[in-house]
Amino acid sequence: MPPSQTLALGETTSLKASWRYDLLAGFQVFLIALPLCLGIAMASRFPPMAGILAAMVGGLLVSRINGSHVTISGPAAGLIVVTLSAVESLGGGDALAGYHRALAAIVCAGLLQVLLGLGKAGRFVALVPASVVHGMLAAIGVIIMIKQSYVLIDVQPQGELLENLLALPQSLMHANPEITAIGLVGLAILILWEALKPRFKLCQWVPAPIVVVVAGWLLGLYFDLEHSHKYSWHSTFFEVGPNELLPVPQRFWDGFALPDFSQIGTLKFWLAALSICLVSSLETLLSAAAVDKLDPFQRQSDLNRDVTALGIGTAVSGAIGGLPMISEIVRSTANINFGARTQWSNFFHGLFLLVFVALFPGLIHEIPKAALASLLVFVGFKLASPKEFYKTWEIGKEQLFLFVFTILAVLATDLLIGVGLGIGAKAILHLLRGVSPKELFKIAYKIEPIDPDAFRVTIEGAAVFSNFLALKSELTELPKGKTLIFDFTDTSFIDHTVMEFLHEFCHDYARSGGRCELSGLESHEPASGHPLAARRRRPPEHLLKLFLQVCHRNGEVLICLKGAQVMRLLEEALQNALAELPPKARLTFDLSQADLPERFLTAVERFCRERERAGAYCQIKRT
């Protein structure tokens, strides 16, 4: 067990106790963040320094006010699409004007996010179905790959997104060989590092992005990219020069810029701000929840405070010329793996970025754009990899349909409309499965205490992504350390989003000392073999077949009553359930609605007497 896991939780929160671990982790995360921040800014058509400014604000400011413990704040690949869209829509063909107007949209997006966090409205973002969220991220991955592939081969794209996708094979015929070589070497390093990481410590401790940047820098020196010149390749002339390198100001203060609010009264301005706010909030909530599961100290983030802090950070970043930011999952995971204990590692990573860009801006200028493009193509591929499709297909065909539908909708329209269409498609599928329009927005449930240490949560009708918010909020208010029994006997339909929430909630509740039971799911038919698949209650005819079977054979009708078989199944299920109970748990048998054979009742009474002799509470409720 690593040393950090052997300490008490309180010992990990002070700078004095953790600074050595956090300083080392912060430095290693800085090595990962530097090339990624530059690449994300470049892909967003922002100056490269904008990515560094956002990461600096995320480290130096957000780390001091957020509600998480080991997350890293900064720009993310998932925000490229909305930021780039803001530059293009607000600039009207003028990239510089688009940049300054996009900064204003980022400031307003940050303020909207602050309102979400302060109003504890961040929970509404969780209403977006899981398959739609993953489809949105995969679509972002596809867009990144398409756009950055042209940077990697040094060919200017000519049309819209889908046109550029179809034209990519033809564009490869016009690729600049030297620039393409830099990009392909970067991709090869990333793929190789990913394959070797489980086997070699060096690959775990030396971040692949920094290796890609160093290799790109060396190739840039070899190809003399600092000086404009032409070269011949197979009787074709190509031109390279400083335009292939990052345009970085020689003085640190020259990297700052002010927002232009001249478009604040237009619809396109607020659509850009809403898009940035939505994606930032969604990714932050997903990342913070995922990082909590990796935290070796099993701490829980205050998600509303996290959303508020990142909103403040985004507004400040936009005000000085930087990108929007989130709690970034890749850098946060690396932060934990490097031994971070507190948010001081986030602070140190921001501090290292500040020192580096203030003292060595010339080194950043020497990085080829193609090296950073290879990083982003690789990131985009991981967002939309075949594994993501397979994982979604395992959950069920319906989830795969929504996943693919959302991808296509985002690619064909834009991010906000695509996500809206995905949510609409999910609602229509629920209606086709028998969920009434009223049930889409209202859930029938009750929470009642069984005894001082247990609560029963009974859900009737449909439990779906759009109606679960009220119950979700009430569940978070229940006291810790109790037994919660979820009764789905009268639930007609449970969708994947609710199943996923219940899985996460029960896991977190058990981690805090409580216990959860899911009852009544045996009468539901899952959409697939996945444990979190959507489930629909089997029709009564299915249950009747367990008791009654009618067969027609050779003109004779055979009627089989299988009560003994059902009782055996019930007895086995009861024995299994009792075997999983803690020895001292308070137990009540509710037989008020049971019409069981005497043999079965005798067995229950015998079990209760044995439990009482062992010193445990046990009673039988008959009326």
XYZ file of C-alpha atoms in Angstrom:
623
model
C 0.000 0.000 0.000
C 1.410 3.440 -0.927
C 2.449 5.574 2.045
C -0.300 8.105 1.362
C -2.964 5.481 1.944
C -1.676 4.499 5.378
C -2.347 7.928 6.895
C -5.533 9.066 8.558
C -7.764 11.267 6.405
C -7.184 14.380 8.512
C -3.412 14.065 8.065
C -3.705 14.462 4.287
C -5.351 17.879 4.196
C -2.545 20.107 5.470
C 0.107 21.581 3.209
C 2.788 20.773 5.792
C 1.975 17.036 5.674
C 1.444 16.688 1.936
C 3.581 19.282 0.145
C 6.316 16.848 -0.943
C 3.800 14.496 -2.578
C 1.747 17.325 -4.078
C 4.796 19.201 -5.368
C 6.093 16.124 -7.222
C 2.636 15.264 -8.590
C 2.085 18.899 -9.615
C 5.365 18.943 -11.562
C 4.542 15.738 -13.433
C 1.014 16.951 -14.238
C 2.583 20.211 -15.498
C 4.583 18.155 -18.020
C 1.339 16.593 -19.293
C -0.663 19.824 -19.193
C 1.808 22.034 -21.063
C 1.527 20.407 -24.523
C -2.177 19.600 -24.126
C -3.084 23.181 -23.176
C -1.151 24.519 -26.157
C -2.812 22.030 -28.511
C -6.326 22.680 -27.201
C -5.858 26.435 -27.637
C -4.529 25.961 -31.163
C -7.455 23.696 -32.102
C -9.901 26.287 -30.692
C -8.305 28.996 -32.908
C -7.145 30.796 -29.794
C -3.546 31.942 -29.284
C -1.490 29.118 -27.717
C -1.000 31.178 -24.561
C -4.787 31.071 -23.962
C -4.552 27.413 -22.951
C -1.704 28.148 -20.529
C -3.617 31.084 -18.996
C -6.668 28.872 -18.371
C -4.562 26.154 -16.711
C -2.797 28.774 -14.581
C -6.121 30.201 -13.375
C -7.378 26.663 -12.774
C -4.347 25.841 -10.655
C -3.658 29.087 -8.818
C -7.264 30.243 -8.244
C -9.734 27.367 -8.625
C -7.646 25.000 -6.502
C -8.154 27.357 -3.547
C -11.979 27.567 -3.764
C -13.287 24.356 -5.357
C -15.058 21.443 -3.695
C -12.909 18.537 -4.879
C -9.675 17.076 -3.527
C -7.360 15.806 -6.265
C -8.881 17.036 -9.541
C -6.863 19.153 -11.976
C -8.602 22.203 -13.445
C -7.848 23.478 -16.923
C -8.886 23.506 -20.583
C -10.093 20.229 -22.071
C -10.469 18.678 -25.508
C -14.222 18.372 -24.932
C -14.513 22.174 -24.989
C -12.714 22.630 -28.319
C -15.862 22.296 -30.416
C -17.943 24.862 -28.513
C -15.064 27.324 -28.234
C -14.190 27.022 -31.921
C -17.861 27.410 -32.816
C -18.003 30.625 -30.743
C -14.967 32.055 -32.573
C -16.414 31.236 -35.992
C -19.993 32.354 -35.322
C -19.109 35.587 -33.504
C -16.172 36.555 -35.723
C -18.031 36.717 -39.028
C -14.879 35.655 -40.888
C -12.507 37.761 -38.769
C -10.557 35.335 -36.560
C -9.119 38.047 -34.290
C -12.521 39.670 -33.689
C -14.010 36.201 -33.142
C -11.392 35.474 -30.501
C -12.123 38.626 -28.486
C -15.908 38.154 -28.776
C -15.565 34.489 -27.793
C -13.718 35.659 -24.665
C -16.811 37.674 -23.735
C -18.996 34.577 -24.266
C -16.613 32.618 -22.008
C -16.958 35.250 -19.264
C -20.771 35.042 -19.469
C -20.670 31.219 -19.591
C -18.607 31.252 -16.398
C -21.091 33.556 -14.672
C -23.986 31.295 -15.752
C -22.089 28.350 -14.289
C -21.627 30.235 -11.016
C -25.412 30.730 -10.849
C -25.903 26.991 -11.491
C -23.598 26.114 -8.626
C -24.936 28.689 -6.138
C -28.533 27.709 -6.916
C -27.602 24.027 -6.587
C -29.030 23.701 -10.076
C -26.079 21.630 -11.195
C -28.227 18.591 -10.498
C -30.440 19.540 -13.475
C -27.491 18.963 -15.785
C -27.553 15.326 -14.653
C -30.962 14.967 -16.345
C -29.193 14.529 -19.676
C -29.301 10.752 -20.340
C -25.984 8.934 -19.976
C -26.050 7.622 -23.561
C -26.639 11.147 -24.890
C -23.711 12.519 -22.838
C -21.387 9.792 -24.135
C -22.688 10.363 -27.674
C -21.945 14.089 -27.328
C -18.370 13.365 -26.185
C -17.855 10.854 -29.017
C -19.111 13.424 -31.545
C -16.648 15.938 -30.116
C -13.928 13.318 -30.589
C -14.897 12.823 -34.252
C -14.874 16.589 -34.884
C -11.440 16.950 -33.257
C -10.006 14.112 -35.362
C -11.369 15.571 -38.613
C -10.147 19.116 -37.951
C -6.735 18.193 -36.541
C -5.997 15.665 -39.293
C -5.706 18.612 -41.699
C -3.251 20.346 -39.352
C -1.249 17.133 -39.065
C -0.802 16.865 -42.856
C -0.537 20.658 -43.410
C -3.465 20.899 -45.835
C -6.058 23.670 -45.666
C -9.633 22.321 -45.258
C -12.057 23.746 -47.807
C -15.609 23.030 -46.662
C -17.910 22.219 -43.770
C -17.275 19.384 -41.335
C -18.865 16.514 -43.294
C -17.375 17.807 -46.554
C -13.920 17.833 -44.955
C -14.456 14.276 -43.721
C -15.306 13.053 -47.235
C -12.430 15.052 -48.733
C -9.813 13.755 -46.273
C -8.629 10.759 -48.406
C -8.071 13.081 -51.370
C -6.322 15.638 -49.133
C -3.800 13.002 -48.076
C -2.484 13.068 -51.637
C -1.406 16.694 -51.067
C 0.124 16.195 -47.606
C 3.334 18.037 -46.777
C 5.805 15.144 -46.197
C 7.992 16.801 -43.526
C 5.061 18.120 -41.483
C 3.208 14.811 -41.854
C 6.314 12.984 -40.644
C 6.306 15.053 -37.452
C 2.618 14.235 -36.878
C 2.958 10.533 -37.627
C 5.978 10.190 -35.341
C 3.894 11.821 -32.583
C 1.023 9.373 -33.160
C 3.430 6.417 -33.189
C 4.913 7.525 -29.847
C 1.445 7.865 -28.282
C 0.339 4.421 -29.483
C 3.617 2.817 -28.407
C 3.545 4.513 -24.976
C -0.018 3.301 -24.421
C 1.006 -0.280 -25.212
C 4.181 -0.223 -23.100
C 2.811 1.651 -20.070
C 1.562 -1.476 -18.201
C 4.970 -3.162 -18.595
C 7.551 -0.427 -18.083
C 7.850 2.023 -15.179
C 9.518 4.585 -17.438
C 6.371 4.873 -19.543
C 4.320 5.395 -16.389
C 6.487 8.191 -15.021
C 7.441 10.001 -18.229
C 4.277 11.472 -19.816
C 3.798 10.575 -23.479
C 2.758 14.158 -24.464
C 6.108 15.579 -23.357
C 7.935 12.874 -25.371
C 5.841 13.810 -28.420
C 6.709 17.492 -27.965
C 10.440 16.774 -27.576
C 10.426 14.527 -30.658
C 8.524 17.179 -32.622
C 10.971 19.875 -31.484
C 13.969 17.782 -32.616
C 12.365 17.047 -35.995
C 11.505 20.742 -36.337
C 15.195 21.580 -35.846
C 16.199 18.891 -38.348
C 13.757 20.209 -40.970
C 14.827 23.820 -40.145
C 11.244 25.033 -39.639
C 12.521 28.287 -38.118
C 13.460 29.525 -41.618
C 11.141 29.656 -44.615
C 12.309 27.471 -47.476
C 11.142 25.099 -50.178
C 12.126 21.474 -50.723
C 11.376 18.859 -53.321
C 9.709 15.495 -52.715
C 9.115 13.174 -55.696
C 9.276 16.072 -58.138
C 6.821 18.175 -56.084
C 7.846 21.320 -54.222
C 6.616 22.019 -50.696
C 7.136 25.068 -48.506
C 7.775 25.104 -44.743
C 8.739 27.791 -42.267
C 7.919 29.512 -38.964
C 4.193 29.295 -39.742
C 4.466 25.613 -38.837
C 5.578 26.568 -35.297
C 3.522 27.986 -32.425
C 3.081 31.771 -32.492
C 3.996 32.690 -28.903
C 4.767 36.257 -27.726
C 8.287 36.813 -26.456
C 7.005 38.693 -23.402
C 4.664 37.022 -20.912
C 2.324 40.015 -20.553
C 1.739 40.141 -24.313
C -0.206 36.885 -24.013
C -3.092 38.560 -22.181
C -6.169 39.856 -24.069
C -9.453 41.605 -23.220
C -12.963 40.401 -24.150
C -15.198 42.253 -26.594
C -18.833 42.426 -25.416
C -20.154 44.121 -28.574
C -22.230 41.030 -29.500
C -23.820 40.556 -26.073
C -27.264 41.570 -27.324
C -27.408 38.905 -30.047
C -28.878 35.416 -29.969
C -25.718 33.804 -31.352
C -23.712 35.269 -28.462
C -25.941 33.660 -25.836
C -26.123 30.380 -27.758
C -22.314 30.306 -27.632
C -22.303 31.111 -23.893
C -24.961 28.456 -23.167
C -23.063 25.832 -25.171
C -19.844 26.508 -23.264
C -21.710 26.475 -19.932
C -23.558 23.224 -20.720
C -20.525 21.256 -21.893
C -18.310 22.618 -19.118
C -20.860 21.737 -16.408
C -21.546 18.271 -17.818
C -17.881 17.367 -18.149
C -17.051 18.774 -14.714
C -19.755 16.725 -12.992
C -18.784 13.540 -14.859
C -15.073 14.019 -14.194
C -15.426 14.928 -10.503
C -17.643 11.888 -9.861
C -15.177 9.614 -11.694
C -12.151 11.016 -9.841
C -13.854 10.493 -6.464
C -13.876 6.752 -7.183
C -10.113 6.833 -7.770
C -9.261 8.881 -4.672
C -7.295 6.518 -2.372
C -8.815 8.292 0.654
C -12.387 7.774 -0.661
C -13.309 11.456 -0.226
C -16.438 12.949 -1.777
C -16.460 16.171 -3.778
C -18.937 18.976 -3.181
C -20.171 19.071 -6.784
C -22.151 22.325 -6.495
C -19.136 24.073 -5.007
C -16.976 22.578 -7.762
C -19.309 23.913 -10.479
C -19.302 27.346 -8.811
C -15.506 27.466 -8.498
C -14.959 26.403 -12.109
C -17.507 28.998 -13.210
C -15.474 31.672 -11.406
C -12.284 30.302 -12.956
C -13.811 30.301 -16.455
C -15.024 33.898 -16.072
C -11.589 35.070 -14.847
C -9.829 33.112 -17.606
C -12.037 34.650 -20.300
C -11.488 38.109 -18.852
C -7.691 37.870 -19.333
C -7.650 36.026 -22.665
C -7.880 32.350 -21.665
C -10.010 29.325 -22.525
C -12.901 27.914 -20.457
C -12.026 25.101 -18.067
C -13.315 21.951 -16.394
C -12.127 19.354 -13.889
C -10.138 17.363 -16.444
C -10.290 13.561 -16.088
C -7.004 12.529 -17.775
C -4.815 14.977 -15.856
C -6.729 14.254 -12.626
C -6.183 10.506 -13.011
C -2.483 11.092 -13.632
C -2.402 13.378 -10.583
C -3.676 10.537 -8.370
C -1.284 8.024 -9.942
C 1.615 10.389 -9.223
C 0.714 10.369 -5.503
C -1.195 13.657 -5.045
C -3.038 14.069 -1.752
C -4.727 17.484 -1.891
C -5.619 20.371 -4.179
C -2.149 21.804 -3.597
C -0.946 19.583 -6.466
C -3.368 21.494 -8.719
C -1.918 24.753 -7.357
C 1.666 23.627 -7.961
C 0.874 22.538 -11.539
C -0.451 26.052 -12.223
C 2.604 27.589 -10.577
C 5.018 25.526 -12.705
C 3.150 26.637 -15.848
C 3.435 30.285 -14.781
C 7.182 30.017 -14.139
C 7.844 28.143 -17.392
C 5.977 30.489 -19.749
C 7.344 33.567 -17.957
C 10.967 32.409 -18.260
C 11.074 30.242 -21.412
C 8.541 31.491 -24.011
C 11.099 30.857 -26.776
C 11.037 27.112 -26.141
C 7.267 27.015 -26.623
C 7.658 28.803 -29.968
C 9.908 25.965 -31.210
C 7.113 23.346 -30.893
C 5.646 22.322 -34.307
C 1.878 22.546 -34.660
C 1.821 19.034 -36.165
C 3.188 17.539 -32.930
C 0.291 19.051 -30.965
C -2.163 17.978 -33.686
C -1.042 14.368 -33.183
C -1.876 14.698 -29.476
C -5.367 15.956 -30.274
C -6.056 13.331 -32.946
C -5.155 10.697 -30.351
C -7.398 12.332 -27.714
C -10.247 12.541 -30.238
C -9.844 8.874 -31.119
C -10.068 7.859 -27.450
C -13.317 9.839 -27.091
C -14.851 8.068 -30.106
C -12.974 4.760 -30.069
C -14.637 1.446 -31.037
C -14.474 0.530 -27.328
C -17.020 3.265 -26.578
C -19.414 1.813 -29.153
C -18.924 -1.701 -27.775
C -19.464 -0.629 -24.152
C -22.699 1.116 -25.146
C -23.872 -1.891 -27.176
C -23.316 -4.125 -24.121
C -25.820 -2.023 -22.161
C -28.484 -2.488 -24.818
C -29.489 -1.805 -28.419
C -31.570 1.179 -27.333
C -28.515 2.811 -25.718
C -26.412 2.165 -28.824
C -29.121 3.752 -30.988
C -29.202 6.881 -28.790
C -25.397 7.005 -28.697
C -25.085 6.856 -32.506
C -28.110 9.120 -33.045
C -26.594 11.815 -30.818
C -23.251 11.579 -32.646
C -24.954 12.024 -36.024
C -27.222 14.796 -34.725
C -24.260 16.781 -33.346
C -22.259 16.303 -36.564
C -25.223 17.308 -38.749
C -26.306 20.350 -36.686
C -24.365 21.693 -33.713
C -23.719 20.625 -30.144
C -26.750 22.157 -28.387
C -29.236 21.061 -31.061
C -27.663 17.610 -31.254
C -27.916 17.065 -27.495
C -31.508 18.352 -27.562
C -32.384 15.907 -30.349
C -30.766 13.086 -28.373
C -32.869 13.903 -25.297
C -35.983 14.088 -27.495
C -35.210 10.705 -29.058
C -34.824 9.180 -25.594
C -38.239 10.559 -24.532
C -39.906 9.215 -27.699
C -38.422 5.753 -27.116
C -39.854 5.778 -23.580
C -43.302 6.708 -24.918
C -43.097 3.848 -27.429
C -42.247 1.482 -24.559
C -45.455 2.352 -22.762
C -44.374 5.195 -20.478
C -47.244 7.690 -20.298
C -46.581 11.389 -21.093
C -47.447 12.240 -17.476
C -44.881 9.734 -16.156
C -42.120 11.350 -18.230
C -42.091 14.300 -15.837
C -43.568 12.972 -12.592
C -42.524 9.979 -10.527
C -44.666 8.230 -7.890
C -42.656 7.202 -4.857
C -42.684 7.148 -1.076
C -39.928 6.899 1.518
C -40.978 5.458 4.863
C -39.034 4.258 7.911
C -39.312 0.545 8.661
C -37.506 0.868 11.985
C -34.929 3.330 13.417
C -32.170 1.877 11.239
C -33.939 1.201 7.943
C -35.984 2.962 5.254
C -38.086 1.535 2.435
C -38.121 3.432 -0.882
C -41.128 2.317 -2.947
C -41.284 3.399 -6.600
C -44.421 2.983 -8.702
C -44.945 3.470 -12.439
C -41.941 4.556 -14.521
C -38.550 5.731 -13.240
C -36.761 7.510 -16.095
C -34.091 10.184 -16.622
C -36.608 13.039 -16.889
C -38.637 12.366 -13.716
C -36.065 11.045 -11.247
C -34.742 14.379 -9.988
C -37.182 14.764 -7.053
C -36.422 11.304 -5.656
C -32.715 11.755 -6.324
C -32.676 14.968 -4.270
C -34.586 13.365 -1.404
C -32.282 10.340 -1.330
C -29.248 12.567 -0.816
C -30.920 13.999 2.317
C -31.375 10.594 4.004
C -29.204 9.953 7.079
C -26.008 7.992 6.519
C -25.289 4.558 7.946
C -28.823 3.139 7.569
C -30.297 0.293 5.522
C -32.190 1.441 2.419
C -34.538 -1.016 0.714
C -35.566 -0.011 -2.827
C -38.841 -1.744 -3.735
C -39.437 -1.994 -7.515
C -42.309 -4.486 -7.311
C -44.782 -1.939 -8.731
C -42.324 -0.175 -11.042
C -43.315 -0.651 -14.663
C -40.103 0.609 -16.299
C -36.607 1.666 -15.166
C -34.277 3.234 -17.718
C -30.482 2.959 -17.940
C -29.854 6.440 -16.517
C -31.773 5.574 -13.327
C -30.079 2.172 -13.040
C -26.688 3.865 -13.386
C -27.596 6.425 -10.712
C -28.793 3.701 -8.325
C -25.573 1.761 -8.853
C -23.462 4.844 -8.062
C -25.676 5.908 -5.147
C -25.648 2.458 -3.509
C -21.878 2.239 -3.925
C -21.336 5.670 -2.334
C -23.880 4.996 0.430
C -22.197 1.708 1.348
C -18.833 3.478 1.346
C -20.177 5.886 3.988
C -21.234 3.008 6.261
C -24.771 2.289 5.040
C -26.363 -0.569 3.143
C -28.710 -0.747 0.130
C -30.969 -3.521 -1.152
C -32.767 -3.624 -4.512
C -36.003 -5.586 -4.249
C -38.492 -6.552 -6.934
C -36.135 -6.441 -9.934
C -36.519 -10.193 -10.432
C -39.939 -9.531 -11.984
C -38.401 -7.227 -14.614
C -36.981 -8.133 -18.015
C -33.574 -6.464 -18.673
C -32.882 -5.018 -22.130
C -29.548 -6.889 -22.172
C -27.252 -8.918 -19.933
C -25.575 -5.757 -18.629
C -26.297 -5.164 -14.912
C -27.237 -1.512 -15.584
C -29.474 -2.164 -18.592
C -32.975 -0.687 -18.731
C -35.655 -2.996 -17.300
C -39.360 -3.431 -17.972
C -41.727 -5.351 -15.707
C -42.694 -8.676 -17.165
C -46.396 -9.050 -18.003
C -48.531 -11.048 -15.536
C -48.735 -13.884 -18.066
C -45.027 -14.531 -17.591
C -45.498 -14.972 -13.844
C -48.558 -17.172 -14.316
C -46.504 -19.596 -16.400
C -44.489 -20.348 -13.285
C -47.687 -21.671 -11.647
C -49.791 -22.900 -14.544
C -48.934 -24.616 -17.822
C -51.480 -25.830 -20.369
C -50.289 -28.300 -23.046
C -52.216 -29.798 -26.010
C -50.947 -33.247 -27.062
C -52.689 -35.754 -29.342
C -56.135 -34.344 -28.675
C -55.541 -34.336 -24.937
C -55.226 -31.211 -22.766
C -52.661 -31.437 -19.965
C -52.966 -28.823 -17.213
C -49.945 -28.620 -14.897
C -50.159 -26.716 -11.601
C -46.591 -26.085 -10.445
C -47.066 -24.588 -6.987
C -44.451 -26.898 -5.428
C -41.856 -25.758 -7.966
C -42.647 -22.089 -7.221
C -42.380 -22.681 -3.467
C -38.977 -24.327 -3.933
C -37.774 -21.338 -5.961
C -39.149 -18.948 -3.348
C -37.534 -20.886 -0.518
C -34.151 -20.900 -2.294
C -34.388 -17.160 -2.971
C -35.279 -16.492 0.684
C -32.411 -18.618 1.964
C -29.966 -16.771 -0.294
C -31.291 -13.404 0.881
C -31.046 -14.399 4.546
C -27.504 -15.709 4.095
C -26.360 -12.255 2.929
C -27.753 -10.442 5.995
C -25.392 -9.141 8.703
C -25.601 -11.361 11.825
C -26.986 -8.588 14.075
C -29.321 -6.879 11.571
C -32.861 -6.140 12.856
C -35.196 -8.306 10.802
C -38.957 -8.126 10.220
C -40.856 -10.684 8.105
C -43.911 -8.972 6.571
C -46.399 -11.819 5.854
C -49.507 -9.612 5.787
C -49.947 -10.157 2.031
C -48.636 -13.730 1.880
C -50.835 -16.785 1.496
C -48.212 -19.465 1.997
C -48.304 -23.188 2.859
C -47.993 -24.095 6.545
C -44.643 -25.778 5.896
C -43.223 -22.495 4.631
C -44.598 -20.485 7.590
C -43.129 -23.007 10.027
C -39.705 -22.615 8.423
C -39.901 -18.801 8.802
C -40.899 -19.099 12.477
C -38.034 -21.538 13.118
C -35.541 -19.169 11.510
C -36.799 -16.289 13.706
C -36.429 -18.323 16.899
C -32.863 -19.303 15.991
C -32.016 -15.682 15.265
C -33.471 -14.508 18.605
C -31.475 -17.175 20.468
C -28.357 -15.762 18.797
C -29.191 -12.341 20.267
C -30.519 -10.697 17.072
C -33.876 -8.940 16.704
C -36.436 -10.789 14.582
C -40.221 -10.459 14.359
C -43.059 -11.647 12.103
C -45.726 -9.187 10.966
C -48.953 -10.997 10.031
C -51.478 -8.152 9.672
